[in-house]
Every structure is written in C-alpha cells, then in structure tokens.
Short mmCIF file of C-alpha atoms and ligand atoms in Angstrom, two decimals:
data_model
loop_
_atom_site.label_atom_id
_atom_site.label_comp_id
_atom_site.label_asym_id
_atom_site.label_seq_id
_atom_site.Cartn_x
_atom_site.Cartn_y
_atom_site.Cartn_z
CA VAL R 12 104.81 108.22 95.17
CA SER R 13 108.13 110.14 94.09
CA ALA R 14 106.63 113.07 94.01
CA ALA R 15 104.74 113.14 97.02
CA ALA R 16 106.09 114.70 100.39
CA ALA R 17 107.52 112.45 102.71
CA PRO R 18 106.67 113.55 106.43
CA GLU R 19 109.80 114.76 107.33
CA GLU R 20 110.04 116.84 104.08
CA GLN R 21 106.18 118.53 105.25
CA ALA R 22 108.43 120.96 107.74
CA PHE R 23 110.34 121.61 105.30
CA GLU R 24 108.04 122.73 102.82
CA ALA R 25 105.86 124.81 105.46
CA GLY R 26 108.26 127.38 105.33
CA LEU R 27 109.05 127.78 101.75
CA ARG R 28 105.01 127.76 101.07
CA PRO R 29 104.19 130.72 98.61
CA LYS R 30 101.93 133.00 101.31
CA ASN R 31 100.11 134.99 98.58
CA LEU R 32 98.99 134.85 94.77
CA ASP R 33 101.75 137.52 94.50
CA GLU R 34 104.57 134.98 95.66
CA PHE R 35 103.37 132.24 93.68
CA VAL R 36 105.89 131.79 91.04
CA GLY R 37 103.87 130.20 87.48
CA GLN R 38 100.86 129.06 86.50
CA ARG R 39 100.05 132.59 84.89
CA LYS R 40 96.63 131.77 83.71
CA VAL R 41 95.24 129.96 87.16
CA ARG R 42 96.87 133.24 89.32
CA GLU R 43 95.00 135.71 87.23
CA GLN R 44 91.60 133.70 87.14
CA LEU R 45 91.75 132.86 90.71
CA SER R 46 93.11 136.44 91.52
CA ILE R 47 89.65 138.40 88.97
CA MET R 48 87.22 135.76 90.80
CA LEU R 49 88.67 136.44 94.56
CA GLU R 50 88.19 140.01 94.22
CA GLY R 51 85.07 140.22 92.72
CA ALA R 52 83.67 137.78 95.89
CA ARG R 53 85.56 140.34 98.40
CA GLY R 54 83.96 142.76 96.52
CA ARG R 55 80.33 141.36 97.39
CA GLY R 56 81.22 140.23 100.37
CA ARG R 57 80.27 136.54 99.94
CA PRO R 58 82.34 133.38 99.44
CA PRO R 59 83.23 132.54 96.00
CA ASP R 60 82.64 129.58 93.93
CA HIS R 61 83.77 126.17 94.55
CA VAL R 62 87.65 125.58 93.04
CA LEU R 63 88.41 122.56 91.62
CA LEU R 64 92.76 122.37 91.43
CA SER R 65 94.17 119.37 89.10
CA GLY R 66 97.49 118.14 88.08
CA PRO R 67 100.50 115.89 88.90
CA PRO R 68 101.81 115.92 92.45
CA GLY R 69 103.80 118.76 93.58
CA LEU R 70 102.85 121.26 91.68
CA GLY R 71 101.23 123.47 94.08
CA LYS R 72 97.41 122.71 94.76
CA THR R 73 97.77 122.25 98.62
CA SER R 74 99.82 126.31 98.77
CA LEU R 75 97.17 127.54 96.17
CA ALA R 76 94.22 126.24 98.66
CA MET R 77 96.25 128.23 101.22
CA ILE R 78 96.46 131.32 99.13
CA ILE R 79 92.80 131.47 98.53
CA ALA R 80 92.05 130.94 102.24
CA GLU R 81 94.68 133.96 103.13
CA GLU R 82 93.74 136.31 100.37
CA LEU R 83 89.93 135.79 101.72
CA GLY R 84 91.15 136.77 105.25
CA VAL R 85 88.98 133.54 106.30
CA PRO R 86 90.18 130.13 108.33
CA LEU R 87 91.29 126.90 106.49
CA ARG R 88 90.24 123.54 106.57
CA MET R 89 92.29 120.63 105.00
CA THR R 90 90.88 117.39 104.96
CA SER R 91 91.62 114.55 102.32
CA GLY R 92 89.17 111.99 100.32
CA PRO R 93 90.77 109.02 101.71
CA ALA R 94 90.17 110.31 105.25
CA ILE R 95 86.44 110.93 104.79
CA GLU R 96 85.04 106.77 104.74
CA ARG R 97 81.30 107.38 105.72
CA ALA R 98 79.06 110.19 104.95
CA GLY R 99 79.24 111.25 108.83
CA ASP R 100 82.50 111.92 108.50
CA LEU R 101 82.03 114.70 106.25
CA VAL R 102 78.73 115.37 108.08
CA ALA R 103 80.99 116.27 110.75
CA ILE R 104 83.29 118.48 109.05
CA LEU R 105 80.93 120.33 107.10
CA THR R 106 78.74 121.46 110.10
CA ALA R 107 81.63 122.42 112.42
CA LEU R 108 82.63 125.27 109.22
CA THR R 109 82.83 129.03 110.28
CA PRO R 110 80.90 131.15 107.31
CA GLY R 111 83.24 131.85 104.90
CA GLU R 112 85.83 129.39 105.60
CA VAL R 113 87.45 127.25 103.08
CA LEU R 114 87.34 123.43 103.40
CA PHE R 115 90.56 121.66 101.47
CA LEU R 116 89.90 118.38 100.29
CA ASP R 117 92.97 117.00 98.53
CA GLU R 118 92.47 114.02 96.51
CA ILE R 119 88.68 114.90 96.33
CA HIS R 120 88.78 111.88 93.63
CA ARG R 121 89.20 109.20 96.18
CA ILE R 122 85.95 110.88 98.42
CA ALA R 123 83.44 107.64 99.49
CA ARG R 124 80.45 106.98 97.52
CA PRO R 125 77.94 108.59 100.06
CA ALA R 126 80.03 111.12 101.06
CA GLU R 127 80.33 112.63 97.65
CA GLU R 128 76.44 112.53 97.33
CA LEU R 129 76.02 114.58 100.22
CA LEU R 130 78.48 117.09 99.19
CA TYR R 131 76.31 118.02 95.63
CA ALA R 132 73.62 119.68 98.23
CA ALA R 133 75.89 120.51 100.51
CA MET R 134 77.92 122.93 97.57
CA GLU R 135 74.89 123.91 95.91
CA ASP R 136 72.60 124.85 98.64
CA PHE R 137 74.34 124.74 101.78
CA ARG R 138 72.76 122.27 103.05
CA VAL R 139 73.35 118.26 104.40
CA ASP R 140 70.38 116.08 105.17
CA VAL R 141 71.42 113.58 107.78
CA VAL R 142 69.57 110.60 107.54
CA LEU R 143 68.36 108.97 110.79
CA GLY R 144 67.42 105.22 111.20
CA LYS R 145 67.36 102.77 108.41
CA GLY R 146 64.94 101.34 105.71
CA PRO R 147 61.14 102.25 105.35
CA GLY R 148 61.40 104.60 108.96
CA ALA R 149 64.28 106.26 108.18
CA THR R 150 63.79 110.15 108.55
CA ALA R 151 66.53 112.71 106.37
CA ILE R 152 66.95 116.04 108.69
CA PRO R 153 68.14 118.68 106.79
CA LEU R 154 70.68 120.91 108.59
CA ASP R 155 71.90 124.32 107.11
CA LEU R 156 75.68 125.15 106.87
CA ALA R 157 77.68 127.96 107.28
CA PRO R 158 78.36 129.34 103.40
CA PHE R 159 81.76 127.70 102.69
CA THR R 160 84.63 127.51 99.23
CA LEU R 161 85.06 124.19 98.94
CA VAL R 162 88.51 123.64 97.02
CA GLY R 163 89.13 120.14 95.96
CA ALA R 164 92.56 118.84 94.33
CA THR R 165 92.91 116.26 92.47
CA THR R 166 95.77 114.50 90.42
CA ARG R 167 93.25 114.05 87.20
CA SER R 168 89.85 115.62 87.05
CA GLY R 169 88.87 112.85 84.80
CA LEU R 170 88.27 110.86 87.64
CA LEU R 171 85.56 112.54 89.15
CA THR R 172 82.45 111.94 88.78
CA GLY R 173 80.22 114.41 86.26
CA PRO R 174 77.75 115.75 88.92
CA LEU R 175 80.72 116.63 91.27
CA ARG R 176 82.59 118.60 88.85
CA ASP R 177 79.59 120.48 87.94
CA ARG R 178 79.03 122.02 90.87
CA PHE R 179 82.69 123.31 90.94
CA GLY R 180 82.10 126.92 89.65
CA PHE R 181 86.27 127.22 88.32
CA THR R 182 88.69 124.49 87.82
CA GLY R 183 92.28 125.47 87.74
CA HIS R 184 94.71 123.37 85.58
CA MET R 185 97.85 123.68 87.04
CA ASP R 186 100.50 122.26 84.56
CA PHE R 187 104.17 121.58 84.83
CA TYR R 188 106.82 124.36 85.22
CA ASP R 189 109.07 125.38 82.85
CA ALA R 190 112.92 125.80 83.59
CA ALA R 191 112.68 129.77 84.10
CA GLU R 192 109.93 129.58 86.81
CA LEU R 193 111.74 126.43 88.71
CA ALA R 194 114.95 128.89 88.55
CA LEU R 195 112.53 131.51 90.58
CA VAL R 196 111.53 129.13 93.06
CA LEU R 197 114.71 128.04 93.91
CA THR R 198 115.78 131.15 94.23
CA ARG R 199 113.32 131.96 96.53
CA SER R 200 113.94 129.29 98.37
CA ALA R 201 117.90 129.41 98.68
CA ARG R 202 117.09 132.96 100.18
CA LEU R 203 114.71 131.82 102.88
CA LEU R 204 116.71 129.16 103.95
CA GLY R 205 120.49 131.71 103.69
CA VAL R 206 121.59 128.91 100.54
CA GLN R 207 124.13 131.02 98.34
CA LEU R 208 122.69 129.90 95.02
CA THR R 209 124.51 131.22 92.11
CA GLU R 210 122.20 131.64 88.65
CA GLY R 211 124.25 129.12 86.99
CA GLY R 212 123.61 127.08 89.65
CA ALA R 213 119.43 127.41 90.03
CA VAL R 214 119.41 126.78 86.14
CA GLU R 215 121.52 123.49 86.73
CA VAL R 216 119.11 121.91 89.49
CA ALA R 217 115.58 123.81 87.86
CA GLY R 218 116.44 121.92 84.67
CA ARG R 219 116.69 118.63 86.39
CA SER R 220 113.60 119.45 88.86
CA ARG R 221 110.97 117.24 86.46
CA GLY R 222 108.57 120.80 86.16
CA THR R 223 107.85 120.07 89.89
CA PRO R 224 108.76 122.84 92.54
CA ARG R 225 108.72 120.12 95.07
CA ILE R 226 111.27 118.50 93.35
CA ALA R 227 113.32 121.57 93.11
CA ASN R 228 113.47 122.02 96.85
CA ARG R 229 114.31 118.57 97.37
CA LEU R 230 116.86 118.78 95.30
CA LEU R 231 118.15 122.44 96.59
CA ARG R 232 118.28 120.28 100.15
CA ARG R 233 120.72 117.58 98.63
CA VAL R 234 122.99 120.27 96.65
CA ARG R 235 123.21 122.35 99.66
CA ASP R 236 124.45 119.30 101.56
CA TYR R 237 127.22 118.81 99.31
CA ALA R 238 128.07 122.17 98.69
CA GLU R 239 128.77 122.39 102.46
CA VAL R 240 130.54 119.12 103.25
CA ARG R 241 132.50 118.86 99.82
CA ALA R 242 132.90 122.41 98.49
CA ASP R 243 132.77 126.19 99.71
CA GLY R 244 129.31 126.16 100.10
CA VAL R 245 128.64 128.09 97.59
CA VAL R 246 125.99 125.90 94.87
CA SER R 247 127.29 127.17 91.36
CA ARG R 248 126.74 124.91 88.47
CA GLU R 249 129.73 122.95 89.17
CA VAL R 250 128.82 122.24 92.50
CA ALA R 251 125.14 121.45 91.20
CA ARG R 252 126.00 119.28 88.65
CA ALA R 253 128.63 117.32 90.90
CA ALA R 254 126.33 116.92 93.48
CA LEU R 255 123.19 115.84 91.14
CA ARG R 256 125.44 113.14 89.77
CA ILE R 257 126.47 111.57 93.49
CA TYR R 258 122.07 111.50 94.08
CA ASP R 259 121.88 109.78 90.42
CA VAL R 260 119.46 112.39 89.60
CA ASP R 261 119.80 112.68 85.68
CA ALA R 262 119.85 115.36 83.20
CA LEU R 263 116.60 115.24 82.20
CA GLY R 264 115.64 114.71 86.24
CA LEU R 265 113.83 111.90 85.45
CA ASP R 266 112.84 109.81 88.69
CA ARG R 267 113.51 105.96 89.15
CA LEU R 268 109.84 105.33 87.99
CA ASP R 269 109.95 107.56 84.99
CA ARG R 270 113.46 105.84 84.20
CA ALA R 271 111.90 102.09 85.19
CA VAL R 272 108.96 103.04 82.55
CA LEU R 273 110.92 104.40 79.82
CA ASP R 274 113.49 101.46 80.02
CA ALA R 275 110.70 98.91 80.36
CA LEU R 276 109.08 100.66 77.09
CA VAL R 277 112.16 101.12 75.23
CA ARG R 278 114.01 97.80 76.26
CA ARG R 279 111.50 94.98 76.88
CA PHE R 280 108.62 96.07 74.72
CA GLY R 281 110.97 97.98 71.84
CA GLY R 282 109.58 100.87 72.31
CA GLY R 283 105.94 99.67 71.66
CA PRO R 284 102.89 100.33 70.86
CA VAL R 285 101.93 98.60 74.48
CA GLY R 286 99.34 99.05 76.83
CA LEU R 287 99.60 101.05 79.64
CA SER R 288 98.47 98.12 82.30
CA THR R 289 101.04 96.33 80.71
CA LEU R 290 103.47 99.17 81.33
CA ALA R 291 102.62 99.28 85.03
CA VAL R 292 102.79 95.39 85.33
CA ALA R 293 106.42 95.30 83.60
CA VAL R 294 107.15 98.36 86.21
CA GLY R 295 105.21 96.83 89.24
CA GLU R 296 103.19 99.80 89.75
CA GLU R 297 99.74 100.84 89.93
CA VAL R 298 98.02 101.61 86.71
CA ASP R 299 96.81 104.95 88.58
CA THR R 300 100.53 105.95 89.53
CA VAL R 301 102.00 105.58 86.03
CA GLU R 302 99.34 107.31 84.70
CA ASP R 303 98.65 109.88 87.24
CA VAL R 304 102.58 110.57 88.02
CA SER R 305 104.97 109.46 85.80
CA GLU R 306 103.11 109.16 82.25
CA PRO R 307 102.33 113.21 82.47
CA PHE R 308 106.09 114.53 82.77
CA LEU R 309 107.44 111.92 79.96
CA LEU R 310 104.73 113.23 77.28
CA ARG R 311 105.61 116.84 78.13
CA ALA R 312 109.61 115.96 77.92
CA GLY R 313 108.30 114.20 74.61
CA LEU R 314 110.24 110.86 75.39
CA LEU R 315 106.59 109.08 75.26
CA ILE R 316 103.32 109.61 73.20
CA ARG R 317 99.86 108.28 73.31
CA THR R 318 98.35 105.85 70.40
CA ALA R 319 95.60 103.99 69.80
CA ARG R 320 97.60 100.99 70.20
CA GLY R 321 99.45 102.28 73.16
CA ARG R 322 102.10 103.69 74.54
CA VAL R 323 104.88 104.72 72.17
CA ALA R 324 108.65 105.61 72.78
CA THR R 325 109.95 108.58 71.05
CA PRO R 326 113.24 108.70 69.34
CA ALA R 327 114.46 111.19 72.04
CA ALA R 328 113.36 108.37 74.36
CA PHE R 329 116.00 105.76 72.65
CA THR R 330 118.67 108.62 72.34
CA HIS R 331 117.93 109.39 76.50
CA LEU R 332 118.75 105.67 77.21
CA GLY R 333 122.15 105.71 74.85
CA LEU R 334 120.52 103.48 72.32
CA GLU R 335 119.89 104.07 68.77
CA PRO R 336 116.69 105.30 67.77
CA GLN R 337 114.13 102.63 65.74
CA SER R 338 113.12 104.56 62.62
CA ASP R 339 109.99 102.74 61.74
CA GLN R 340 108.97 103.18 65.72
CA LEU R 341 106.04 105.77 65.43
CA GLY R 342 104.49 104.07 62.16
P1 LIG B 418 100.41 117.03 96.40
O1 LIG B 418 99.02 116.86 95.42
O2 LIG B 418 101.26 116.16 96.37
O3 LIG B 418 99.87 117.72 97.84
P2 LIG B 418 100.63 120.07 95.82
O4 LIG B 418 100.34 120.06 93.94
O5 LIG B 418 99.43 120.27 96.82
O6 LIG B 418 101.23 118.52 96.20
P3 LIG B 418 102.13 121.97 97.09
O7 LIG B 418 102.56 120.96 98.64
O8 LIG B 418 101.44 122.84 97.40
O9 LIG B 418 102.03 121.09 95.84
O10 LIG B 418 103.90 122.20 97.33
C1 LIG B 418 104.94 121.47 97.46
C2 LIG B 418 105.92 122.47 97.99
O11 LIG B 418 106.18 123.21 96.34
C3 LIG B 418 105.72 123.74 98.60
O12 LIG B 418 106.18 123.73 99.97
C4 LIG B 418 106.35 124.88 98.22
O13 LIG B 418 107.27 125.43 98.42
C5 LIG B 418 106.68 124.63 96.76
N1 LIG B 418 105.66 125.45 95.28
C6 LIG B 418 104.85 124.74 94.99
N2 LIG B 418 103.94 125.85 94.07
C7 LIG B 418 105.12 126.59 93.99
C8 LIG B 418 105.18 128.14 93.48
N3 LIG B 418 103.97 128.17 92.67
N4 LIG B 418 105.79 128.70 93.93
C9 LIG B 418 106.99 128.72 94.85
N5 LIG B 418 106.88 128.03 95.39
C10 LIG B 418 106.21 126.72 95.31
#
C-alpha cells in the first residue's frame, strides 16, 4: 500500500515526528478535543478514557499516540492487531503494563476475535479472565491489570465491532490535510533536515502530497535530492516542479493506485457506475485497499462519487486524464 511506510522510511520519519500537541500540525478539532481530555485526566491524576483514532494511513495516528503518552508523561507500548493472533498474546502484553501506561494498538480492526473479547473487560474493568484448561473442567482466573489507556488506530472505524467501538470514550476522526497545513509540515521538516525550501517550493510540494504528511515528507526527500544534484540545493517552486515531473507525481499528487483506479473507472467502465469489487479486480488489488486507501482521497479530490449503483467518475476525473467529460455521467 503506497501510503504505508517502508522500513527504511521509518527511521527517517521518527526524526520528523511532532513531539507534542503544539508541534502537531492541522487536525485542529481532534487536537483540541484531545488536549482538553488530557488536561482533565492530568488534573484528576487518573488515566484518560480509551482513544480511538480513525483515518487513512500516514495522517499521524501513530504520532498522536506517542504524543498522548508524552503529554501524560507515561511510557508507551506499541503493538498491532495482526501481531495478536491468540488471546494469550494480549494477556502477556496487558499484564506487563505499568500503571497509567499507554498501549497503542495499530490496525485494531484486525485483532483476532478471542483477543478482542478479552479486551472488553480489560478496557472496562482493567481485568482479564485467564482461562485454564478446556471444556467443562476449564476455570477462569481473574487477573487485575494496572489502569491503562488504550489508543487504537484503524483505517476505518466502520470495520470495528459495536462492542469494541463502544468501549472507547473518545473517537478522533483524522481527515486529509489541506495544502496550507501540508506546507507547514514541509517547512517544519525542511528545517529539521537542513533543507532550503522556499515558500513557493513548499506550496508546490504540498499541492501534490495527496493530503498526507507522510507523502509530503517523502516528496521532500525526492526534491531535496534533485535540488542537490541538478540545481543549487535550494528547493524553489521551479526545482520542485521539475523534480516531481521526473518522479511521475502528477499535479494532484495521485499515486499509482489512485491513477489505476481512476483509469479503470473512466476508460474500462466508461465512467461507471461500477461496483467496488469489480473495480478492485480490474486494478488487481484487495477491495479493502481500494476502499480504505484510494477511494477516500479520490472522493475528497472530487474525482469520484459513490452512488447507490456503484462508483462514478466525475467530469473532473475525465479532464484529469485528458479526456472529454461525458455529459450524462452523473445521471
Ligand atoms: P499509519 O497508519 O500508516 O501508521 P499514521 O497515520 O500512524 O500512519 P504517522 O506514522 O503518525 O501516520 O505519520 C507519518 C509521518 O508523517 C510522521 O513521521 C510525521 O513526521 C508526519 N506527520 C504526520 N502527521 C503530522 C502532523 N500533524 N504534523 C507534522 N508531521 C506529521
């Protein structure tokens, strides 16, 4: 998935992560809500409610989880849904938590079912029932846990079961960043990396970052290389434009998958309407990936709409691909 971080990217990202709520750009609403909640918890000297963060990859969910721990002055423990295959895996993690600790559970919608059920009591009463033995002779031994705060992250909160969702006291919906916010992210990253980035350069890269800070930082690395190798080291608007042309980043910043989806929708299916699963097959991707990663951005960019009969390309999508819009498309 293109918006996910490659291993070599993770070390680079770690250096650019905002360290507290003030350094965290954008997401004003979530930031304000969290800030009030954390201050309340600090005042009471108790861990805050469990937090669910939902939104497409690369928008800062992991960064926010780290910031929550940082702002509370407590350690953070990180794991992910796919890493918890059995209930025992979760018991081991939960019983090792120290009082007040933040547990970050990425991709929480992918946690195994028995582990999820165990999580209910853990979240609600800070207790787990460890089952010993099998069948009629099995006994459940209750274990008390240290009070903790669970921060769950998911690309789609709709994939969570009701009982799990209900146990979060706060849900923050992360949305794509606008160009001005991304320009701020870029300016900050450039400062940390010692890259000379002009305002025009920042605006140019921001506009092609697909609303996503991770992608903004990634593009900054590419234009920095270009500026150093082919220009005088300064990332100006012209330098950014020339660099991004070489790397095939189009004016809207669509990535390979976005373009493939749009291309299939417009050229193979005449603009739709077409069902999501048909579209996913046409681009050789999982339905979930198309729905969680590509579609939200195409919707937001006004290139695609969802109708009862399926996905439909907008006139802007035809224009973006260099085709004549079809007038009856939205009918
Ligand atoms: P994933 O779900 O794929 O793990 P994520 O939503 O957890 O992604 P992060 O890993 O937190 O995203 O963010 C990716 C990178 O983007 C971080 O290294 C950070 O530098 C940058 N970033 C994200 N959000 C912000 C922000 N609001 N301000 C500044 N930088 C940000």
